[in-house]
Amino acid sequence: MFEALREASTCGSVRCFFGCGDKNLKDHSVTTRLGAQQVYWGRSVDENDGNGRVELNQELQEHPTQVSRPRAKTLEELRLDNRQQFDVYTQHVVFLLLSSIMSQWKQIQQLDIKFLEQVDFFYDDNFPMELRQVLAGWIESQDWETASNHESMATVLFNNFLVQLERQCSQELNFLQRHNLKRIFHQIQMKYKTNPVHMASVICNCMREERRILSTASMQEQGPLEKSMQNPVALEKQKVLDNRVAVIRSSVQMLDQAVKYLEDTQDDFDFRYKTLQLRDPVERNSLSMKQEVTTLQEILNRLDFKRKAREILSKIADVLKEIDALISSQLNPELNEWKRRQQIALIGGPVLIGLDQLQNWYNSCCSYVSQIGSDL
């Protein structure tokens, strides 16, 4: 009997409980594991079937069942299991955190005015800030860095960009805003339809600059105690430098606008002049032709390219001199002073702060020189 029951258990039978019919088991039970099934061997509970139960117990003693226990895990396996559980938990936490973080553009809008002025500097006609505002979520979800190196991907993104912008135009309820978006739509379409890679590069640079500004702003956040410990003289010096940098920024922006005005006027004159040449010679004495010639003369007088160019070059020279004076007279001495304070800090002096601001001033001067080079 025992052999038959054990064979049935090892073949995948259900649990076998050896008791006495519907009577309650008494005394203790011995549990063994056969394969994946459990068999309970109870002791005698009834005088009538006690002999049979004793025989079973005797047979169990004569043929002990091999108890199969799970192998204990090694320390390395336990570490691996814990690591896998930790990785799953970490991924879940990171996903929750990322889903709750505000968009990059929202973070930019919450910065101080001095950082917003830096953002305003690199958003121009190549990529107007209006587009960054209305398509913020879609723009941040695209891989512009990869597209700037792959023409096929840049073309796809360019077409999708136009689709998104056209959809935004149709959904805009404000008449003036809708008009501006349509105008920008046509400008972008004409500007980048033959070179979508350039548009991807422009947007990639804008996104990179935004991240740099956000990083700088986060590093400059200081507690109330640190702010109260700052030297009033140093704060006043920082304010003077900020004002000088702001003046240079304003001058560079005015130069940029002057160059763009000169280019637009020149393009207008070229277009009208070529259109006039294509007209029928018979119409040269007509009133409309005379009016067009008068308009061209006015544009040409207003253009006065050589005089305008000399004025712009003179202003550029002044701005470059101002930048050079700022770097040589204030920024370089500040950098040398910071180096000296760093040496003092290494031997127990106060912890240094303000290097990020100094770096921002240098970066601003470099970007202004780069912008002037582009205008030239």
CSV table of C-alpha atoms in Angstrom, one decimal:
chain,number,residue,atom,x,y,z
A,1,MET,CA,0.0,0.0,0.0
A,2,PHE,CA,2.8,2.4,1.0
A,3,GLU,CA,4.6,1.9,-2.3
A,4,ALA,CA,1.4,2.5,-4.3
A,5,LEU,CA,0.6,5.7,-2.4
A,6,ARG,CA,4.2,7.0,-2.6
A,7,GLU,CA,4.2,6.3,-6.4
A,8,ALA,CA,1.0,8.2,-6.8
A,9,SER,CA,2.4,11.1,-4.9
A,10,THR,CA,5.6,11.3,-6.8
A,11,CYS,CA,3.6,11.2,-10.1
A,12,GLY,CA,2.0,14.5,-9.3
A,13,SER,CA,-1.1,13.4,-7.3
A,14,VAL,CA,-2.9,15.8,-5.0
A,15,ARG,CA,-2.1,16.0,-1.3
A,16,CYS,CA,-2.7,12.7,0.5
A,17,PHE,CA,-3.9,12.9,4.1
A,18,PHE,CA,-3.8,9.6,5.9
A,19,GLY,CA,-6.4,9.8,8.6
A,20,CYS,CA,-9.3,7.8,9.9
A,21,GLY,CA,-12.3,8.6,7.8
A,22,ASP,CA,-14.1,11.5,9.1
A,23,LYS,CA,-12.6,11.2,12.6
A,24,ASN,CA,-10.4,13.9,13.9
A,25,LEU,CA,-6.6,13.3,13.9
A,26,LYS,CA,-5.0,13.2,17.3
A,27,ASP,CA,-1.5,13.2,18.4
A,28,HIS,CA,1.1,14.8,16.1
A,29,SER,CA,1.7,14.2,12.4
A,30,VAL,CA,4.9,13.8,10.5
A,31,THR,CA,5.2,15.8,7.3
A,32,THR,CA,7.3,14.8,4.4
A,33,ARG,CA,7.7,16.2,0.9
A,34,LEU,CA,7.5,13.9,-2.1
A,35,GLY,CA,8.4,16.0,-5.1
A,36,ALA,CA,6.2,19.0,-5.0
A,37,GLN,CA,3.4,17.2,-3.0
A,38,GLN,CA,2.9,16.9,0.7
A,39,VAL,CA,1.9,13.7,2.5
A,40,TYR,CA,0.8,13.7,6.1
A,41,TRP,CA,1.3,10.5,8.1
A,42,GLY,CA,-0.9,10.5,11.1
A,43,ARG,CA,-0.6,8.2,14.1
A,44,SER,CA,-3.3,5.8,15.3
A,45,VAL,CA,-6.4,7.5,16.6
A,46,ASP,CA,-8.7,4.5,16.7
A,47,GLU,CA,-8.3,1.1,18.2
A,48,ASN,CA,-10.2,-0.5,15.3
A,49,ASP,CA,-7.7,0.6,12.6
A,50,GLY,CA,-4.7,1.0,14.8
A,51,ASN,CA,-3.0,-2.1,13.4
A,52,GLY,CA,-3.2,-0.7,9.9
A,53,ARG,CA,-1.8,2.6,11.0
A,54,VAL,CA,1.0,1.0,12.9
A,55,GLU,CA,1.9,-1.0,9.8
A,56,LEU,CA,2.1,2.2,7.8
A,57,ASN,CA,4.3,3.8,10.4
A,58,GLN,CA,6.5,0.7,10.6
A,59,GLU,CA,6.8,0.7,6.8
A,60,LEU,CA,7.7,4.4,6.9
A,61,GLN,CA,10.4,3.6,9.4
A,62,GLU,CA,11.7,0.7,7.2
A,63,HIS,CA,11.6,2.8,4.0
A,64,PRO,CA,12.4,6.4,5.1
A,65,THR,CA,11.3,9.0,2.5
A,66,GLN,CA,14.0,11.3,1.2
A,67,VAL,CA,13.0,14.8,2.2
A,68,SER,CA,13.7,17.3,-0.7
A,69,ARG,CA,14.5,20.8,0.6
A,70,PRO,CA,15.1,23.9,-1.5
A,71,ARG,CA,18.8,24.7,-1.9
A,72,ALA,CA,19.9,27.7,0.2
A,73,LYS,CA,20.9,30.7,-2.0
A,74,THR,CA,24.5,31.8,-2.0
A,75,LEU,CA,25.4,35.3,-0.8
A,76,GLU,CA,26.1,36.3,-4.4
A,77,GLU,CA,22.7,35.1,-5.6
A,78,LEU,CA,21.0,37.0,-2.7
A,79,ARG,CA,22.9,40.2,-3.7
A,80,LEU,CA,21.8,39.7,-7.3
A,81,ASP,CA,18.2,39.3,-6.3
A,82,ASN,CA,18.4,42.4,-4.1
A,83,ARG,CA,20.0,44.3,-6.9
A,84,GLN,CA,17.3,43.4,-9.4
A,85,GLN,CA,14.6,44.4,-7.0
A,86,PHE,CA,16.4,47.7,-6.3
A,87,ASP,CA,16.7,48.4,-10.1
A,88,VAL,CA,13.0,47.8,-10.7
A,89,TYR,CA,12.2,50.1,-7.8
A,90,THR,CA,14.6,52.7,-8.9
A,91,GLN,CA,13.2,52.7,-12.5
A,92,HIS,CA,9.7,53.1,-11.1
A,93,VAL,CA,10.7,56.0,-8.8
A,94,VAL,CA,12.6,57.7,-11.7
A,95,PHE,CA,9.6,57.3,-13.9
A,96,LEU,CA,7.3,58.9,-11.3
A,97,LEU,CA,9.8,61.8,-10.8
A,98,LEU,CA,10.2,62.5,-14.5
A,99,SER,CA,6.5,62.4,-15.1
A,100,SER,CA,5.9,65.0,-12.4
A,101,ILE,CA,8.8,67.4,-13.4
A,102,MET,CA,7.7,70.5,-15.2
A,103,SER,CA,8.8,71.1,-18.8
A,104,GLN,CA,12.0,72.8,-19.6
A,105,TRP,CA,10.2,75.9,-21.0
A,106,LYS,CA,8.2,76.2,-17.8
A,107,GLN,CA,11.4,76.2,-15.8
A,108,ILE,CA,12.8,78.9,-18.0
A,109,GLN,CA,9.8,81.1,-17.5
A,110,GLN,CA,10.3,81.0,-13.7
A,111,LEU,CA,13.9,82.3,-13.8
A,112,ASP,CA,15.0,85.7,-12.7
A,113,ILE,CA,15.1,88.6,-15.1
A,114,LYS,CA,18.9,88.4,-15.6
A,115,PHE,CA,18.6,84.8,-16.9
A,116,LEU,CA,15.5,85.7,-19.0
A,117,GLU,CA,17.6,88.4,-20.7
A,118,GLN,CA,20.1,85.7,-21.7
A,119,VAL,CA,17.3,83.6,-23.1
A,120,ASP,CA,16.0,86.5,-25.1
A,121,PHE,CA,19.4,87.0,-26.7
A,122,PHE,CA,19.6,83.7,-28.6
A,123,TYR,CA,16.0,83.7,-29.8
A,124,ASP,CA,15.9,85.7,-33.0
A,125,ASP,CA,14.4,85.6,-36.5
A,126,ASN,CA,16.1,82.2,-37.1
A,127,PHE,CA,13.9,80.7,-34.5
A,128,PRO,CA,11.3,83.2,-32.9
A,129,MET,CA,10.4,82.8,-29.3
A,130,GLU,CA,6.7,82.6,-30.2
A,131,LEU,CA,7.4,79.2,-31.8
A,132,ARG,CA,9.1,78.0,-28.6
A,133,GLN,CA,6.1,79.1,-26.6
A,134,VAL,CA,3.3,77.6,-28.7
A,135,LEU,CA,5.1,74.3,-29.5
A,136,ALA,CA,7.0,73.9,-26.2
A,137,GLY,CA,5.9,70.3,-25.4
A,138,TRP,CA,6.4,69.0,-29.0
A,139,ILE,CA,9.8,70.6,-29.4
A,140,GLU,CA,11.1,69.2,-26.2
A,141,SER,CA,10.0,65.7,-27.2
A,142,GLN,CA,12.1,65.6,-30.4
A,143,ASP,CA,15.7,64.6,-30.9
A,144,TRP,CA,17.1,67.7,-32.5
A,145,GLU,CA,20.7,66.8,-31.8
A,146,THR,CA,20.5,63.7,-33.9
A,147,ALA,CA,18.5,65.4,-36.6
A,148,SER,CA,21.2,68.1,-36.9
A,149,ASN,CA,23.5,65.4,-38.2
A,150,HIS,CA,21.1,63.4,-40.4
A,151,GLU,CA,19.3,65.1,-43.3
A,152,SER,CA,16.5,62.5,-43.7
A,153,MET,CA,15.5,62.8,-40.0
A,154,ALA,CA,15.8,66.6,-40.2
A,155,THR,CA,13.5,66.6,-43.2
A,156,VAL,CA,10.9,64.5,-41.4
A,157,LEU,CA,11.1,66.8,-38.3
A,158,PHE,CA,10.8,69.9,-40.5
A,159,ASN,CA,7.6,68.6,-42.2
A,160,ASN,CA,6.2,67.6,-38.8
A,161,PHE,CA,7.1,71.0,-37.4
A,162,LEU,CA,5.1,72.7,-40.1
A,163,VAL,CA,2.2,70.4,-39.5
A,164,GLN,CA,2.2,71.2,-35.8
A,165,LEU,CA,2.5,74.9,-36.4
A,166,GLU,CA,-0.3,74.9,-39.0
A,167,ARG,CA,-2.5,73.1,-36.5
A,168,GLN,CA,-1.7,75.6,-33.8
A,169,CYS,CA,-2.6,78.4,-36.2
A,170,SER,CA,-6.0,76.9,-36.9
A,171,GLN,CA,-6.7,76.5,-33.1
A,172,GLU,CA,-5.6,79.9,-32.1
A,173,LEU,CA,-8.6,82.1,-31.1
A,174,ASN,CA,-6.7,85.4,-30.8
A,175,PHE,CA,-6.8,87.1,-34.2
A,176,LEU,CA,-3.5,89.0,-33.7
A,177,GLN,CA,-1.7,85.9,-32.4
A,178,ARG,CA,-3.0,83.9,-35.3
A,179,HIS,CA,-1.8,86.5,-37.8
A,180,ASN,CA,1.7,86.4,-36.3
A,181,LEU,CA,1.9,82.7,-36.3
A,182,LYS,CA,0.9,82.5,-40.0
A,183,ARG,CA,3.5,85.1,-40.9
A,184,ILE,CA,6.2,83.1,-38.9
A,185,PHE,CA,4.9,79.9,-40.6
A,186,HIS,CA,5.7,81.3,-44.1
A,187,GLN,CA,9.0,82.7,-43.0
A,188,ILE,CA,10.2,79.4,-41.5
A,189,GLN,CA,8.9,77.5,-44.5
A,190,MET,CA,10.8,79.7,-47.0
A,191,LYS,CA,13.9,79.8,-44.8
A,192,TYR,CA,14.5,76.1,-44.2
A,193,LYS,CA,12.7,74.2,-46.9
A,194,THR,CA,16.0,73.7,-48.8
A,195,ASN,CA,18.1,73.2,-45.6
A,196,PRO,CA,16.1,71.5,-42.8
A,197,VAL,CA,19.4,70.4,-41.1
A,198,HIS,CA,20.1,74.1,-40.4
A,199,MET,CA,16.7,74.4,-38.6
A,200,ALA,CA,17.5,71.3,-36.5
A,201,SER,CA,20.9,72.8,-35.6
A,202,VAL,CA,19.3,76.1,-34.6
A,203,ILE,CA,16.7,74.5,-32.4
A,204,CYS,CA,19.3,72.1,-30.9
A,205,ASN,CA,21.5,75.1,-30.0
A,206,CYS,CA,18.6,76.9,-28.4
A,207,MET,CA,17.7,73.9,-26.3
A,208,ARG,CA,21.3,73.4,-25.3
A,209,GLU,CA,21.6,77.1,-24.2
A,210,GLU,CA,18.4,76.7,-22.2
A,211,ARG,CA,19.8,73.8,-20.3
A,212,ARG,CA,23.0,75.7,-19.6
A,213,ILE,CA,21.1,78.7,-18.2
A,214,LEU,CA,19.0,76.4,-16.0
A,215,SER,CA,22.1,74.7,-14.7
A,216,THR,CA,23.7,78.0,-14.0
A,217,ALA,CA,20.6,79.3,-12.2
A,218,SER,CA,20.3,76.2,-10.1
A,219,MET,CA,24.0,76.4,-9.1
A,220,GLN,CA,23.6,80.0,-8.0
A,221,GLU,CA,20.8,79.3,-5.6
A,222,GLN,CA,22.0,80.1,-2.1
A,223,GLY,CA,20.5,79.9,1.3
A,224,PRO,CA,19.6,82.9,3.4
A,225,LEU,CA,22.7,82.5,5.6
A,226,GLU,CA,25.1,82.5,2.6
A,227,LYS,CA,23.4,85.6,1.2
A,228,SER,CA,23.6,87.5,4.5
A,229,MET,CA,27.4,86.7,4.7
A,230,GLN,CA,28.2,88.3,1.4
A,231,ASN,CA,30.3,91.4,1.4
A,232,PRO,CA,28.3,94.6,0.6
A,233,VAL,CA,31.3,95.9,-1.4
A,234,ALA,CA,31.3,92.7,-3.5
A,235,LEU,CA,27.5,93.0,-4.1
A,236,GLU,CA,28.0,96.6,-5.3
A,237,LYS,CA,30.8,95.5,-7.6
A,238,GLN,CA,28.6,92.7,-9.0
A,239,LYS,CA,25.9,95.2,-9.6
A,240,VAL,CA,28.2,97.5,-11.6
A,241,LEU,CA,29.4,94.6,-13.7
A,242,ASP,CA,25.9,93.5,-14.4
A,243,ASN,CA,25.0,97.0,-15.6
A,244,ARG,CA,28.1,97.2,-17.9
A,245,VAL,CA,27.2,93.8,-19.4
A,246,ALA,CA,23.6,94.9,-19.8
A,247,VAL,CA,24.7,98.0,-21.7
A,248,ILE,CA,26.9,96.0,-24.0
A,249,ARG,CA,24.1,93.5,-24.6
A,250,SER,CA,21.8,96.4,-25.6
A,251,SER,CA,24.4,97.8,-28.0
A,252,VAL,CA,24.9,94.4,-29.6
A,253,GLN,CA,21.1,94.0,-30.1
A,254,MET,CA,20.8,97.4,-31.6
A,255,LEU,CA,23.6,96.6,-34.0
A,256,ASP,CA,21.9,93.3,-34.9
A,257,GLN,CA,18.7,95.2,-35.7
A,258,ALA,CA,20.5,97.7,-37.8
A,259,VAL,CA,22.2,95.0,-39.9
A,260,LYS,CA,18.9,93.3,-40.4
A,261,TYR,CA,17.2,96.5,-41.4
A,262,LEU,CA,20.0,97.1,-44.0
A,263,GLU,CA,19.6,93.6,-45.3
A,264,ASP,CA,15.8,93.8,-45.6
A,265,THR,CA,16.0,97.2,-47.3
A,266,GLN,CA,18.5,95.9,-49.8
A,267,ASP,CA,16.3,92.8,-50.5
A,268,ASP,CA,13.3,95.1,-51.1
A,269,PHE,CA,15.2,97.3,-53.5
A,270,ASP,CA,16.6,94.3,-55.4
A,271,PHE,CA,13.1,92.7,-55.8
A,272,ARG,CA,11.5,95.9,-57.0
A,273,TYR,CA,14.3,96.7,-59.4
A,274,LYS,CA,14.2,93.2,-61.0
A,275,THR,CA,10.4,93.4,-61.2
A,276,LEU,CA,10.7,96.7,-62.9
A,277,GLN,CA,13.2,95.4,-65.5
A,278,LEU,CA,10.8,92.6,-66.4
A,279,ARG,CA,8.0,94.9,-67.3
A,280,ASP,CA,7.0,95.7,-70.9
A,281,PRO,CA,9.1,98.6,-72.3
A,282,VAL,CA,5.9,100.1,-73.7
A,283,GLU,CA,4.7,100.8,-70.1
A,284,ARG,CA,7.8,102.8,-69.2
A,285,ASN,CA,6.0,106.1,-69.6
A,286,SER,CA,2.9,104.9,-67.7
A,287,LEU,CA,2.0,106.5,-64.4
A,288,SER,CA,2.5,103.2,-62.4
A,289,MET,CA,6.0,102.9,-63.9
A,290,LYS,CA,6.9,106.4,-62.9
A,291,GLN,CA,5.6,105.8,-59.4
A,292,GLU,CA,7.6,102.6,-59.1
A,293,VAL,CA,10.8,104.5,-60.2
A,294,THR,CA,10.1,107.2,-57.6
A,295,THR,CA,9.7,104.5,-54.9
A,296,LEU,CA,13.0,102.9,-55.9
A,297,GLN,CA,14.8,106.2,-55.7
A,298,GLU,CA,13.4,106.8,-52.2
A,299,ILE,CA,14.5,103.3,-51.1
A,300,LEU,CA,18.0,103.9,-52.6
A,301,ASN,CA,18.3,107.2,-50.8
A,302,ARG,CA,17.2,105.6,-47.6
A,303,LEU,CA,19.5,102.7,-48.1
A,304,ASP,CA,22.7,104.8,-48.8
A,305,PHE,CA,24.6,101.5,-48.2
A,306,LYS,CA,28.1,102.9,-47.9
A,307,ARG,CA,27.2,105.5,-45.3
A,308,LYS,CA,25.1,103.0,-43.3
A,309,ALA,CA,27.8,100.4,-43.5
A,310,ARG,CA,30.4,103.0,-42.1
A,311,GLU,CA,28.1,103.9,-39.3
A,312,ILE,CA,27.6,100.2,-38.4
A,313,LEU,CA,31.3,99.5,-38.5
A,314,SER,CA,32.0,102.5,-36.3
A,315,LYS,CA,29.4,101.2,-33.7
A,316,ILE,CA,30.9,97.7,-33.9
A,317,ALA,CA,34.4,99.2,-33.1
A,318,ASP,CA,32.9,101.0,-30.1
A,319,VAL,CA,31.3,97.9,-28.8
A,320,LEU,CA,34.4,95.8,-29.2
A,321,LYS,CA,36.4,98.5,-27.3
A,322,GLU,CA,33.8,98.4,-24.5
A,323,ILE,CA,34.0,94.6,-24.3
A,324,ASP,CA,37.8,94.7,-24.3
A,325,ALA,CA,37.8,97.4,-21.5
A,326,LEU,CA,35.4,95.4,-19.4
A,327,ILE,CA,37.5,92.2,-19.7
A,328,SER,CA,40.9,93.9,-19.1
A,329,SER,CA,39.9,96.4,-16.4
A,330,GLN,CA,37.3,94.4,-14.3
A,331,LEU,CA,36.9,90.8,-15.3
A,332,ASN,CA,40.5,89.8,-15.4
A,333,PRO,CA,41.3,91.5,-12.0
A,334,GLU,CA,38.3,89.7,-10.6
A,335,LEU,CA,39.5,86.4,-11.8
A,336,ASN,CA,43.0,87.0,-10.3
A,337,GLU,CA,41.4,88.0,-7.0
A,338,TRP,CA,39.3,84.8,-7.1
A,339,LYS,CA,42.5,82.8,-7.6
A,340,ARG,CA,44.1,84.5,-4.6
A,341,ARG,CA,41.0,83.8,-2.4
A,342,GLN,CA,41.1,80.2,-3.6
A,343,GLN,CA,44.6,79.8,-2.3
A,344,ILE,CA,43.5,81.2,1.1
A,345,ALA,CA,40.5,78.9,1.1
A,346,LEU,CA,42.8,75.9,0.8
A,347,ILE,CA,44.5,76.8,4.0
A,348,GLY,CA,41.3,77.3,6.0
A,349,GLY,CA,39.8,80.5,4.7
A,350,PRO,CA,36.1,81.0,3.9
A,351,VAL,CA,34.5,78.9,1.2
A,352,LEU,CA,34.4,80.7,-2.1
A,353,ILE,CA,31.3,81.6,-3.9
A,354,GLY,CA,30.6,83.7,-7.0
A,355,LEU,CA,32.8,81.9,-9.6
A,356,ASP,CA,29.7,81.0,-11.6
A,357,GLN,CA,28.8,84.7,-11.9
A,358,LEU,CA,32.3,85.5,-13.1
A,359,GLN,CA,32.0,82.7,-15.7
A,360,ASN,CA,28.7,84.1,-16.9
A,361,TRP,CA,30.2,87.5,-17.5
A,362,TYR,CA,33.0,85.9,-19.6
A,363,ASN,CA,30.5,83.8,-21.5
A,364,SER,CA,28.3,86.8,-22.2
A,365,CYS,CA,31.3,88.7,-23.7
A,366,CYS,CA,32.2,85.8,-25.9
A,367,SER,CA,28.7,85.4,-27.1
A,368,TYR,CA,28.5,89.2,-28.0
A,369,VAL,CA,31.7,89.0,-30.0
A,370,SER,CA,30.4,85.9,-31.8
A,371,GLN,CA,27.2,87.8,-32.6
A,372,ILE,CA,29.1,90.7,-34.0
A,373,GLY,CA,31.1,88.3,-36.1
A,374,SER,CA,27.9,86.9,-37.5
A,375,ASP,CA,26.7,90.4,-38.4
A,376,LEU,CA,29.9,91.2,-40.2
